[in-house]
Tab-separated table of C-alpha atoms in Angstrom:
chain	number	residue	atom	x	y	z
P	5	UNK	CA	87.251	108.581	106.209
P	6	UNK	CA	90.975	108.284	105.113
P	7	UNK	CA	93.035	105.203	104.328
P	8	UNK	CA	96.728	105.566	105.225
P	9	UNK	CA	99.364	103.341	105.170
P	10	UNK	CA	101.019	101.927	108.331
P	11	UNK	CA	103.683	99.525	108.028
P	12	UNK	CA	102.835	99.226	104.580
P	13	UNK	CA	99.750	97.547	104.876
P	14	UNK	CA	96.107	99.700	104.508
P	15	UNK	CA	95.366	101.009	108.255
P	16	UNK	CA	91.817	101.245	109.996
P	17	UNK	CA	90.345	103.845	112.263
P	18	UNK	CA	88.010	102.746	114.766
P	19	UNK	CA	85.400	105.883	115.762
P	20	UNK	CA	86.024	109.313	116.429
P	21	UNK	CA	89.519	110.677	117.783
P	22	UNK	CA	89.642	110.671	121.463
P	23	UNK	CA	87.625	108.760	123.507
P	24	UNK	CA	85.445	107.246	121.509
P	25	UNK	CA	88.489	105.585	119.348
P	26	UNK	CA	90.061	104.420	122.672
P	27	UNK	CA	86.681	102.180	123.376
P	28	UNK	CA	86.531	100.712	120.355
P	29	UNK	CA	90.355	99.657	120.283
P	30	UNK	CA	89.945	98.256	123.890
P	31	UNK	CA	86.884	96.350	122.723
P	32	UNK	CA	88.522	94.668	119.673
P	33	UNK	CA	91.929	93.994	121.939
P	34	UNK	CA	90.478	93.059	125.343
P	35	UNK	CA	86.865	92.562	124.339
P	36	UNK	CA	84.612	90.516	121.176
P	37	UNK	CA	84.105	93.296	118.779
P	38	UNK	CA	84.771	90.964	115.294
P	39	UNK	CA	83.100	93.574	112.715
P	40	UNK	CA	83.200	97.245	111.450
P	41	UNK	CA	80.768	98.776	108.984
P	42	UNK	CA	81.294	101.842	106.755
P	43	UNK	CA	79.558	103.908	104.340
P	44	UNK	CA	80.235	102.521	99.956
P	45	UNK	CA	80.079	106.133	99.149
P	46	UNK	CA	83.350	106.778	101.445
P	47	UNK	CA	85.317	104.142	100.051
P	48	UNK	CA	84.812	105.731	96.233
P	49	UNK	CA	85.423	109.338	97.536
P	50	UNK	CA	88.379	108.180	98.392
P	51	UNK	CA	88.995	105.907	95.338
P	52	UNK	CA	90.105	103.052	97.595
P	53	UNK	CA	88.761	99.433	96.889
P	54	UNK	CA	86.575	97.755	99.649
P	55	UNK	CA	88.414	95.624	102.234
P	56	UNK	CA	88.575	91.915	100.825
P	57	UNK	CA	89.106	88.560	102.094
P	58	UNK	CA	92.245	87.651	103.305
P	59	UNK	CA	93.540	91.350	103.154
P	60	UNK	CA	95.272	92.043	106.582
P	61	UNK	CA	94.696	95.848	107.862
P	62	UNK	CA	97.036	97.561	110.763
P	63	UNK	CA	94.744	98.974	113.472
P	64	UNK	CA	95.817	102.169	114.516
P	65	UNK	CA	95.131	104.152	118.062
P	66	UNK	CA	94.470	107.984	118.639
P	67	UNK	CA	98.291	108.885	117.624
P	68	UNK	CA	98.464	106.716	114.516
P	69	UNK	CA	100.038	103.749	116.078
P	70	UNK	CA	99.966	100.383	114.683
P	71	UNK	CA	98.639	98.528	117.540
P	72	UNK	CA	97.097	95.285	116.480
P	73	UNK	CA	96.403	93.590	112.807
P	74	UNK	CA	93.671	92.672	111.811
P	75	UNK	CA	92.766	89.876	109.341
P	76	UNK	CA	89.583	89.920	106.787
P	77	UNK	CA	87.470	87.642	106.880
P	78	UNK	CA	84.444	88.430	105.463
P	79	UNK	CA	82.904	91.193	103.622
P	80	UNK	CA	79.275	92.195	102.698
P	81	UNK	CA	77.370	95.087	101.323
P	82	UNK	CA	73.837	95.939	102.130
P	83	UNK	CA	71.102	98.193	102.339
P	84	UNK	CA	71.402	99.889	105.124
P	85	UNK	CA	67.366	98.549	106.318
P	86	UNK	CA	68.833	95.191	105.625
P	87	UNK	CA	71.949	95.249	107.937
P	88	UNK	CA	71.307	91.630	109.667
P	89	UNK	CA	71.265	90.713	113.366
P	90	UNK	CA	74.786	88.876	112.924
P	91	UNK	CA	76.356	91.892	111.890
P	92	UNK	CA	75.267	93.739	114.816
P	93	UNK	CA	76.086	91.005	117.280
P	94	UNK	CA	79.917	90.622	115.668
P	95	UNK	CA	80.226	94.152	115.796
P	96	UNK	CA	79.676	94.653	119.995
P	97	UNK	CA	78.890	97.935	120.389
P	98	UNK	CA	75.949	97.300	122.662
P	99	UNK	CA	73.301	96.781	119.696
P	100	UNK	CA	71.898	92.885	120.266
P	101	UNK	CA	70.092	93.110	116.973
P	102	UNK	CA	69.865	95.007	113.502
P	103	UNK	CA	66.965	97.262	114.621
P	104	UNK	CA	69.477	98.865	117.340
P	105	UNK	CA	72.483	98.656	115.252
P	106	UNK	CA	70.079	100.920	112.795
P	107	UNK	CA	69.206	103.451	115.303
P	108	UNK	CA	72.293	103.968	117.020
P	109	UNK	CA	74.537	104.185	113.548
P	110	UNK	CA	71.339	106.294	112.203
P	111	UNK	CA	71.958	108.953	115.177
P	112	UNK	CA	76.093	108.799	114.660
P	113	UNK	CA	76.363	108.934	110.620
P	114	UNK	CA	73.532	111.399	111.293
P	115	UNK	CA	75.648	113.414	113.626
P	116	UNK	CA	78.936	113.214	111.242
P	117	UNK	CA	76.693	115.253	108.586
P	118	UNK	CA	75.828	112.054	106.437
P	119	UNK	CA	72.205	111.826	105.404
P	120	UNK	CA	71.460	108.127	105.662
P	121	UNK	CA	68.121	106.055	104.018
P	122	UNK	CA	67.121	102.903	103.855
P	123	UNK	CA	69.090	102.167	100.436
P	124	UNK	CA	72.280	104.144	101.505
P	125	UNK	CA	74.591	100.853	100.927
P	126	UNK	CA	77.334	100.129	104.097
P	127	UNK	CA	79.997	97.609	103.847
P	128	UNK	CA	80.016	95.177	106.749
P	129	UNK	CA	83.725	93.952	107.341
P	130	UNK	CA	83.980	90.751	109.777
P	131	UNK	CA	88.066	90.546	111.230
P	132	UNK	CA	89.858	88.443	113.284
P	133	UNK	CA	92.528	89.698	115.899
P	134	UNK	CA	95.809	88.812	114.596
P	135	UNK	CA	98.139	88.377	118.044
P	136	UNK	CA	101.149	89.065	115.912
P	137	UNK	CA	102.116	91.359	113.116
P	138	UNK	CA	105.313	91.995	111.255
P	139	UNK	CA	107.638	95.180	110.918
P	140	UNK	CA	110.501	96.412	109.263
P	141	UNK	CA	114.143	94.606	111.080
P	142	UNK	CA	116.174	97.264	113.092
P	143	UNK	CA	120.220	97.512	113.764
P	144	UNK	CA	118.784	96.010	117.732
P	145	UNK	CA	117.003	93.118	115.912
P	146	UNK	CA	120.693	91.672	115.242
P	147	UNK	CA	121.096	90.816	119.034
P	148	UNK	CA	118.100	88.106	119.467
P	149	UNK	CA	118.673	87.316	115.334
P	150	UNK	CA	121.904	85.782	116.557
P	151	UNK	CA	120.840	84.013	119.732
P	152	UNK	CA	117.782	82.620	117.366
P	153	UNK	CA	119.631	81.013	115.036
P	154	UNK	CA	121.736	79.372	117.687
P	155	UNK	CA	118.690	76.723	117.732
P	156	UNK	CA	119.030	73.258	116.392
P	157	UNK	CA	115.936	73.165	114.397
P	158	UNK	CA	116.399	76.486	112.691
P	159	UNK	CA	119.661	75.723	111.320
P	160	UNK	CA	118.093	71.975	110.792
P	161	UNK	CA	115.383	73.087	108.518
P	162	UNK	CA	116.454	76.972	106.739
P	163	UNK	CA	119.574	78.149	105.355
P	164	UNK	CA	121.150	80.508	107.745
P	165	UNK	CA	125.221	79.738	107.889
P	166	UNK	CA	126.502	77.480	110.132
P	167	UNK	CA	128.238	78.367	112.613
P	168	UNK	CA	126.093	81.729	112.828
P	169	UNK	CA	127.926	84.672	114.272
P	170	UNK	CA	126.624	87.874	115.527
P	171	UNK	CA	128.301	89.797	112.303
P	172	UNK	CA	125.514	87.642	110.581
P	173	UNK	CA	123.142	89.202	112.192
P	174	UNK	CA	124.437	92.502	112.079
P	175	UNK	CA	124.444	91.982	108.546
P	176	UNK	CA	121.236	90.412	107.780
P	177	UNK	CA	119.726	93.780	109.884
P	178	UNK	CA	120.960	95.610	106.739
P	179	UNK	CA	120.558	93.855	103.395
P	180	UNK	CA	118.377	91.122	104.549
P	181	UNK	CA	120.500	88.629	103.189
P	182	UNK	CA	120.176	89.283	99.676
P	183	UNK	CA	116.062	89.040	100.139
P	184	UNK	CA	113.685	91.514	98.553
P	185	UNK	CA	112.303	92.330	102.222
P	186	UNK	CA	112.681	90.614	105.467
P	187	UNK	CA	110.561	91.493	108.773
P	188	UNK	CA	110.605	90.920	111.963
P	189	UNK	CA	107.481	89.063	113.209
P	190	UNK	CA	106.784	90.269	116.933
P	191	UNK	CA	103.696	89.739	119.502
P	192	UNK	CA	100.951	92.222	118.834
P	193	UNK	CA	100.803	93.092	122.953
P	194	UNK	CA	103.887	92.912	123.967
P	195	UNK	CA	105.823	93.924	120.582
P	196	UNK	CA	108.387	90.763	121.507
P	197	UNK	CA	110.507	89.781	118.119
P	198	UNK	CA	109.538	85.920	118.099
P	199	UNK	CA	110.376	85.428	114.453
P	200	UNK	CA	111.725	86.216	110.848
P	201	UNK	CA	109.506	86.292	107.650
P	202	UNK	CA	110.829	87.133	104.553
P	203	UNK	CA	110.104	87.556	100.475
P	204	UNK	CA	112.900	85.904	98.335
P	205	UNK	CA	112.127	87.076	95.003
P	206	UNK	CA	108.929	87.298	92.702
P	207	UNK	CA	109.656	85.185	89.205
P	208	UNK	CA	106.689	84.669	86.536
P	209	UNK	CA	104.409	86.233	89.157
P	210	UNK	CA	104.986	84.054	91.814
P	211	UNK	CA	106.533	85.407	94.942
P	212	UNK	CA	108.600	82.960	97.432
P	213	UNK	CA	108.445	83.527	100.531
P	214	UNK	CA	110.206	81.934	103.981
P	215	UNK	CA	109.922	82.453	107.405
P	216	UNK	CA	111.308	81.109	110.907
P	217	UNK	CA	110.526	81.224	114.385
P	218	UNK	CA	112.311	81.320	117.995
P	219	UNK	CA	112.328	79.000	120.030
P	220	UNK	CA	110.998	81.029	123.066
P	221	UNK	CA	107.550	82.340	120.118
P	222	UNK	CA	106.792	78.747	119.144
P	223	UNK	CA	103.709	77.430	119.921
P	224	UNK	CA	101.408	80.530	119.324
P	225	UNK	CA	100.778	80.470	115.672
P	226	UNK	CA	103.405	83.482	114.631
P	227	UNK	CA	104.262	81.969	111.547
P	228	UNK	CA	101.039	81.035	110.078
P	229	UNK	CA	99.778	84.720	111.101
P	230	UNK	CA	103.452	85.989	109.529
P	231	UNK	CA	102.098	84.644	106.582
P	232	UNK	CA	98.616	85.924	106.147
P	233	UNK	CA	100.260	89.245	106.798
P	234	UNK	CA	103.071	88.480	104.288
P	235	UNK	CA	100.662	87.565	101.909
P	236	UNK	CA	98.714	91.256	101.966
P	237	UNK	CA	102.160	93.103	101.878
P	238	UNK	CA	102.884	90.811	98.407
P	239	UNK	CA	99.636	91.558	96.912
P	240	UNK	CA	100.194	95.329	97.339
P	241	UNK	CA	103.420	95.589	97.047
P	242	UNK	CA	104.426	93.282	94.264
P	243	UNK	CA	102.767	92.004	90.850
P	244	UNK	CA	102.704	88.497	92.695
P	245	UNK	CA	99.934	86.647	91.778
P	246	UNK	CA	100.830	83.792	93.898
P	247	UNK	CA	102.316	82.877	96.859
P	248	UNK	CA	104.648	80.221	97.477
P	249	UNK	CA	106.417	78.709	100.365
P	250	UNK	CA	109.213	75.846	99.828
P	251	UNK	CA	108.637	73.750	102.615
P	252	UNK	CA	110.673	69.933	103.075
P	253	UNK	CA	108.609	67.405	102.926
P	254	UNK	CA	110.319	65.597	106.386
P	255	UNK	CA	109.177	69.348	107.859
P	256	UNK	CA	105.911	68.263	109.172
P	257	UNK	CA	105.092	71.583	111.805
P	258	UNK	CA	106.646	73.461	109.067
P	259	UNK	CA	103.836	72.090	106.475
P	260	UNK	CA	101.108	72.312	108.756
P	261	UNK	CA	101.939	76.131	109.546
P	262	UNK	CA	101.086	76.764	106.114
P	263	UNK	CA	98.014	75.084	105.819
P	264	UNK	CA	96.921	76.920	108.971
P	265	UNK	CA	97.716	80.174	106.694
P	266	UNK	CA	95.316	79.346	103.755
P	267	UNK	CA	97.975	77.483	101.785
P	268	UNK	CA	97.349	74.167	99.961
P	269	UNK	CA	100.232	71.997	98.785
P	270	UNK	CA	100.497	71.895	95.380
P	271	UNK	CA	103.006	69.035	94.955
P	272	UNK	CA	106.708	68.387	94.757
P	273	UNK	CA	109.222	71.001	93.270
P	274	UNK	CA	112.232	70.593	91.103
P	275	UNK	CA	114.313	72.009	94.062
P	276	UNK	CA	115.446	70.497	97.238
P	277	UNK	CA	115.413	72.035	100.763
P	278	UNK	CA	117.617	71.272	103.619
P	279	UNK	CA	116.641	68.416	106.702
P	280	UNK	CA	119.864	68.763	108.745
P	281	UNK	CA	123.046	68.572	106.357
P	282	UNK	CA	120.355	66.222	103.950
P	283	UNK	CA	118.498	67.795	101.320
P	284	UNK	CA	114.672	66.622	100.771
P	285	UNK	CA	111.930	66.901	98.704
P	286	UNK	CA	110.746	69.929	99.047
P	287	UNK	CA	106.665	70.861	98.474
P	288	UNK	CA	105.432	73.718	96.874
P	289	UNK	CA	102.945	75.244	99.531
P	290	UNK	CA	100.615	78.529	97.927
P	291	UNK	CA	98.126	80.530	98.194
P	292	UNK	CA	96.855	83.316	96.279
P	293	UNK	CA	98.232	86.618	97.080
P	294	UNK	CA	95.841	88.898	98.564
């Protein structure tokens, strides 16, 4: 069992190599498989902390490829006699209850050279399919930047310049605007940039964050799964404890984007943000980074 890192967030290997990894990445993209179990005693060989709520992981196929994101959200750790029914139904591997889940994972831990009891403790880690994810911006990324922020709400609501020229967005590619990072947010299938998310800074432990999508990706929730992803990259990347998203109070899809993401407004903030060539209240959205 290894944890690398893939796109800087933890990745997760589904099976064995070959075909056995295929299946199981079919069944989480195409099919219901919602859960994953492991062995405790892997996780502390490899001195890596147990998946958590919230945390996002990058799926990976048989040549290391991120190919879908995957969102915690839930964890236990049991017995392995006292794996429930649940667990085996979320997981969809063809076991319909606990007993079967037992046997089958009995005969494959079994074959890997593990010796398993009724006490050996696995972690059972419940996901959701994420159907976008978020990557580092490329020179190419400067061609739909620009014909983005050609849209009337984008230049209503963020601070991109205005008029906004393609040597913008040749620029932005490159320093990001002054940002700590900036990524492009694109559609886990078809790997279409719909979007822009982005860290600001990180001040007294709170990180700012912002984000913005196309026209052509709204509709689809990229920005409130830009953000759960965000959120994972800050708490391993930064020493954020908190998330925060400036957000004007007149921006109503805007606001409930974040509260789709976990955030909770936590009232009105000193600053302003821009409504057009007015500047608003703005509301401190956050979350804990995680």
């Amino acid at each position: 069992m290894s944890f690398p890192v893939v796109d800087s967030l933890r990745s997760i290997e589904f099976g064995t190599p070959g075909e056995s990894r295929a299946r199981l990445v079919d069944f989480i993209i195409n099919g219901n498989k919602r859960a994953t179990a492991g062995l405790l005693h892997d996780y502390t060989k490899e001195g890596e902390p147990v998946e958590h709520v919230g945390e996002c992981l990058a799926m990976v196929d048989n040549d290391g490829k991120h190919v879908a994101t995957l969102h915690v959200t839930r964890v236990e750790v049991t017995r392995f006699a006292d794996v429930p029914d649940e667990f085996a139904l979320a997981e969809a591997e063809g076991d319909l209850n606990a007993a079967a889940f037992r046997a089958s994972h009995l005969e494959y831990w079994t074959r890997a050279g593990e010796e398993i009891t009724d006490d050996t403790q696995v972690v059972q880690v419940y996901f959701d399919l994420l159907s976008h994810r978020l990557r580092e911006l490329q020179p190419h990324d400067a061609e739909w930047i620009h014909r983005a922020c050609q849209d009337t709400d984008i230049q209503r609501w963020t601070t991109v310049p205005r008029p906004y020229t393609r040597e913008h967005a040749e620029s932005f590619v490159v320093d990001h605007g002054g940002e700590l990072a900036a990524y492009a947010i694109v559609t886990a299938l078809t790997n279409e940039p719909v979007g822009v998310a982005g860290l600001h800074h990180v001040r007294d432990g709170v990180a700012s964050v912002g984000y913005w999508v196309a026209p052509w990706g709204r509709g689809h929730r990229a920005a409130a799964n830009a953000l759960r992803v965000l959120r994972t990259l800050i708490h391993r990347n930064t020493e954020a404890h908190t998330v925060r998203a400036l957000i004007a109070e007149t921006n109503v899809s805007s606001r409930r984007t974040a509260e789709r993401a976990g955030f909770t407004m936590a009232g009105p903030d000193s600053d302003t943000c821009p409504d057009g060539t007015n500047h608003v209240v703005a509301l401190r959205y956050e979350s804990a980074a995680r």
